[in-house]
Coordinates of C-alpha atoms in Angstrom, one line a residue:
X20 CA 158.1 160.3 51.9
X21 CA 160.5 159.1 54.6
X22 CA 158.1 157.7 57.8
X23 CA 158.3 160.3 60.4
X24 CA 156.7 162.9 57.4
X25 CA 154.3 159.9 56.4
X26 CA 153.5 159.6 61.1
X27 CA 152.5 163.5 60.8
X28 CA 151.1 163.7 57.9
X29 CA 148.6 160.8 59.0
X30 CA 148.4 162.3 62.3
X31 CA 147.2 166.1 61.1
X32 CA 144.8 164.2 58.6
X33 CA 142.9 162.0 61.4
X34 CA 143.2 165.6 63.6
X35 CA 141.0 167.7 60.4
X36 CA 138.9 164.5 59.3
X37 CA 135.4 165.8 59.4
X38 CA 133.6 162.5 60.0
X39 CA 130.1 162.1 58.8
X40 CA 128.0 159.4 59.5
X41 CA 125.0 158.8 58.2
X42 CA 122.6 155.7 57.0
X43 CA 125.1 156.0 53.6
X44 CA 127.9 154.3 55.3
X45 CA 125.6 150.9 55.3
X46 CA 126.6 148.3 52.7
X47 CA 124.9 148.2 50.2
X48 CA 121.8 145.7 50.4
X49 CA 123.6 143.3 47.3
X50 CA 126.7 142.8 49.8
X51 CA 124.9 142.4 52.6
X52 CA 123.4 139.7 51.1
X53 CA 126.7 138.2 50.0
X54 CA 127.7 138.6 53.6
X55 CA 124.6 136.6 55.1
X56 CA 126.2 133.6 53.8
X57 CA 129.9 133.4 55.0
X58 CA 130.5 131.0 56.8
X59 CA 132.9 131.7 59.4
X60 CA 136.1 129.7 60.6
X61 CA 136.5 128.6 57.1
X62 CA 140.6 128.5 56.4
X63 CA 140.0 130.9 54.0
X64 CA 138.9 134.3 53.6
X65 CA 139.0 135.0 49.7
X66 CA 135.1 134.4 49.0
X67 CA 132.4 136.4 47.0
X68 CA 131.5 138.8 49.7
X69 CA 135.4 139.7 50.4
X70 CA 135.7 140.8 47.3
X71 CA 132.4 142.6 46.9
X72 CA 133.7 143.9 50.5
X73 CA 137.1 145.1 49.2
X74 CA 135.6 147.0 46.0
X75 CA 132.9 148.8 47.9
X76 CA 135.8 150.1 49.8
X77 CA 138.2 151.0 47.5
X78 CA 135.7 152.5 44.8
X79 CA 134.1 155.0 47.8
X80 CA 134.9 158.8 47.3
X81 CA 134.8 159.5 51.2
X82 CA 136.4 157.8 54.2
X83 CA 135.3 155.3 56.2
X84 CA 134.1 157.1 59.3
X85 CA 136.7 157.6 62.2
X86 CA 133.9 157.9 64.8
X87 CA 133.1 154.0 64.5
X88 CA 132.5 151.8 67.3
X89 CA 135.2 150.7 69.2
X90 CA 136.2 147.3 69.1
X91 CA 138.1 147.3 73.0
X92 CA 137.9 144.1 73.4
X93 CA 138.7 141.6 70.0
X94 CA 137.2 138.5 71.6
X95 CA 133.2 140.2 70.8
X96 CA 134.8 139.7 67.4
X97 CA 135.5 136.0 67.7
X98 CA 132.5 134.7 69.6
X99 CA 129.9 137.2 67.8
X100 CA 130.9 137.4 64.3
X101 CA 127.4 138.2 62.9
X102 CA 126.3 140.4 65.1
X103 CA 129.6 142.9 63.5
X104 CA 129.8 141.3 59.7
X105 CA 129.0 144.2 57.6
X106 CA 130.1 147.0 60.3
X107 CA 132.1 149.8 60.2
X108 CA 134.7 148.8 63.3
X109 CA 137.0 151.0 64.7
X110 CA 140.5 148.6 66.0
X111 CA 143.5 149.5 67.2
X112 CA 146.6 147.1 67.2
X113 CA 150.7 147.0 66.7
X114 CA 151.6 146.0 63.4
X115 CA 153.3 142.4 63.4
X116 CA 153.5 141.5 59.7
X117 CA 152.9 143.7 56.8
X118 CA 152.4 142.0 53.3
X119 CA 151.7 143.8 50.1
X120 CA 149.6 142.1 46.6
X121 CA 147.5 142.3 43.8
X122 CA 144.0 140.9 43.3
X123 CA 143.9 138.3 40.7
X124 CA 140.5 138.4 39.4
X125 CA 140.1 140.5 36.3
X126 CA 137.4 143.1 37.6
X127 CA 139.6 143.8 40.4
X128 CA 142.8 145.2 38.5
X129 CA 141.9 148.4 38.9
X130 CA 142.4 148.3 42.8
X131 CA 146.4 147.7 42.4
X132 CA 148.0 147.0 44.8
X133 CA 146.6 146.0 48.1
X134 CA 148.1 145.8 51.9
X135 CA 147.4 143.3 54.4
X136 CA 148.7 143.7 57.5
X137 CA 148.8 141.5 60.8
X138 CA 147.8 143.1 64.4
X139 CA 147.7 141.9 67.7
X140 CA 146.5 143.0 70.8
X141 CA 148.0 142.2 74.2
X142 CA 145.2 139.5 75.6
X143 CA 143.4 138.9 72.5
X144 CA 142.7 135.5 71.6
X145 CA 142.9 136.2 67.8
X146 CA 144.5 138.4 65.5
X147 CA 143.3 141.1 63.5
X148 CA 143.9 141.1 59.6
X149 CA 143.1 144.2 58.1
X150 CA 143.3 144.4 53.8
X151 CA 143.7 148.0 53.1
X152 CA 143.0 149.3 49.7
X153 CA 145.4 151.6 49.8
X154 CA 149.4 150.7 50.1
X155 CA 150.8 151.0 53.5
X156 CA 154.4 149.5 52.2
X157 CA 156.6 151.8 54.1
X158 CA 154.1 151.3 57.4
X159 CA 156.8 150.1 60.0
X160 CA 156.6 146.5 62.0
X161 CA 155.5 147.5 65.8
X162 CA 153.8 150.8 64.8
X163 CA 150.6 151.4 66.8
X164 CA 147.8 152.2 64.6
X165 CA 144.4 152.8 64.7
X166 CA 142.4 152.1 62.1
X167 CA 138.1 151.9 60.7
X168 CA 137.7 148.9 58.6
X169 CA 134.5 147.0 57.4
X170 CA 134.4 143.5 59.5
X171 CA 133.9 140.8 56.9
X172 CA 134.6 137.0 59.0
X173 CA 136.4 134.9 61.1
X174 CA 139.1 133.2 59.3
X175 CA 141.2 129.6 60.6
X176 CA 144.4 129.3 59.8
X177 CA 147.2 127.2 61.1
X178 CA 150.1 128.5 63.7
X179 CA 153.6 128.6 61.1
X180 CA 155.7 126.8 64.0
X181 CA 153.3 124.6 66.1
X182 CA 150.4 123.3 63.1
X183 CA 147.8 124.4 65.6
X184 CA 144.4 125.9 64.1
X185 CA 144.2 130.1 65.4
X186 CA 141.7 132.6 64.3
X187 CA 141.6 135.9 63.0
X188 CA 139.2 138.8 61.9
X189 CA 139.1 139.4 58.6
X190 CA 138.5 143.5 58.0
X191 CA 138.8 145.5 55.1
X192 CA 139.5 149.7 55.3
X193 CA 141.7 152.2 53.2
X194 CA 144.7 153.9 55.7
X195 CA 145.5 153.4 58.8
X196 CA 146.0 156.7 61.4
X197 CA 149.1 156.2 63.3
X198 CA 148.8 156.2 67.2
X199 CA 152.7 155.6 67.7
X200 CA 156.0 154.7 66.4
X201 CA 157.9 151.1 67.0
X202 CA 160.0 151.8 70.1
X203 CA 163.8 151.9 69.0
X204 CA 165.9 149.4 70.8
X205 CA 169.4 150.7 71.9
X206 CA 171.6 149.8 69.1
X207 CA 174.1 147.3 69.7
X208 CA 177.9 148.4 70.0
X209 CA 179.8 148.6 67.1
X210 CA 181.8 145.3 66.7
X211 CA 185.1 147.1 66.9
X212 CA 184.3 148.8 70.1
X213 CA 183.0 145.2 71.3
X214 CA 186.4 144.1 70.6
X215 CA 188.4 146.6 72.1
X216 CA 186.3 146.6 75.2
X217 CA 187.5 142.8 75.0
X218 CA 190.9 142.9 74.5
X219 CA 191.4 145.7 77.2
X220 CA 189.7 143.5 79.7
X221 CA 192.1 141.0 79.2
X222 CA 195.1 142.6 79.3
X223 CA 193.7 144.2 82.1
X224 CA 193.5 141.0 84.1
X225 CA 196.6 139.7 83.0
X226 CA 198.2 143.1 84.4
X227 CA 196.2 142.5 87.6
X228 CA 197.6 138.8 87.7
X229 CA 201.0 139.8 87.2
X230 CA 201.0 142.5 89.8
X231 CA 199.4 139.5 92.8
X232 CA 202.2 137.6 91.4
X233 CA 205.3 139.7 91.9
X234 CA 203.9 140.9 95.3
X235 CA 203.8 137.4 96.6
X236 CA 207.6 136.6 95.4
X237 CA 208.4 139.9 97.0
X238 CA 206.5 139.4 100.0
X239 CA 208.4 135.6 99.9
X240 CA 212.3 137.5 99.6
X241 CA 211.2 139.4 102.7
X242 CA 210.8 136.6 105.0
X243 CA 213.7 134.9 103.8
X244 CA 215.5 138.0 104.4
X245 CA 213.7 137.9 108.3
X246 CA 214.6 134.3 108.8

């Protein structure tokens, strides 16, 4: 499916999604208390409750509802962890990274393949990493999407160029609905055009140099002729 069939056919589905929402959607009480004890800011995210988190999600026979509550602004996220740990969030974010792999733990085979994918927000003082159960490989870098996810932590991790400790919420859902496409820059010119646009410029201004020339020895014959 090439990505402008996979951007409708998300966008028809999150148009007909009849959303239902009901005391169901609530973890169940065994997670929750797996969830009571994360500790957040821990540099690492792959504890019990993640991966009681991440099966709930993939083994559920309905959708996460679309209808969640809004998460506007990410920094409720960073400086109230608890009071969303366990909730159905609704996010929406442009797609920065987008990484693709397999549970190791035995009972979790059965998932496959997972996606995690990087968002940021203009302003936010954290990122947003989303594991989705299903794969979003073809899911293009700078898409906009919008997307319900169970919020799990807070993780720590280290900036790749500068060593300094960041944040970033740790959410697990099943597909993304796509808001918008990655803008597409102008395209470069073609390395031969570059070239002849090059080489024309300079023989240009070696014609224009030529031509001041040979008026200022003609302009010099004439006032010798005047003299």
């Amino acid at each position: 499916m090439d990505r402008r069939h996979r951007f409708l056919t998300l966008a028809i589905a999150a148009w007909g999604t009849t959303v239902i929402a009901h005391s169901g959607d609530k973890l169940p009480a065994k997670i929750q208390a797996q969830l009571a004890d994360v500790r957040d800011f821990e540099f690492a995210y792959g504890n019990e409750a993640f991966f009681a988190v991440l099966r709930y999600v993939a083994d559920r026979d309905t959708s996460l509802p679309v209808d969640a509550q809004l998460i506007d602004d990410w920094r409720a996220l960073l400086e109230r962890p608890a009071d969303f740990r366990g909730e159905v969030v609704q996010i929406e974010g442009v797609v920065r990274r987008n990484t693709g792999w397999r549970p190791k733990r035995e009972d979790l085979h059965p998932i496959g393949e997972v996606s995690e994918l990087q968002l940021t927000r203009n302003g936010a003082p954290l990122i947003c990493k989303a594991i989705l159960t299903e794969s979003n490989a073809d899911l293009p870098i700078g898409a906009t999407i919008q997307l319900s996810a169970v919020f799990v932590m807070i993780e720590s991790y280290r900036g790749e160029r500068t060593g300094d400790t960041r944040h970033a919420a740790i959410l697990v859902g099943q597909a993304p609905h796509i808001v918008s496409a990655p803008t597409v820059a102008e395209p470069p010119a073609p390395r031969s055009n570059r070239s002849v646009l090059l080489v024309g410029a300079v023989i240009g201004g070696v014609g224009t140099a030529i031509l001041i020339m040979a008026r200022a020895r003609g302009a010099g014959s004439s006032d010798k002729h005047k003299g």
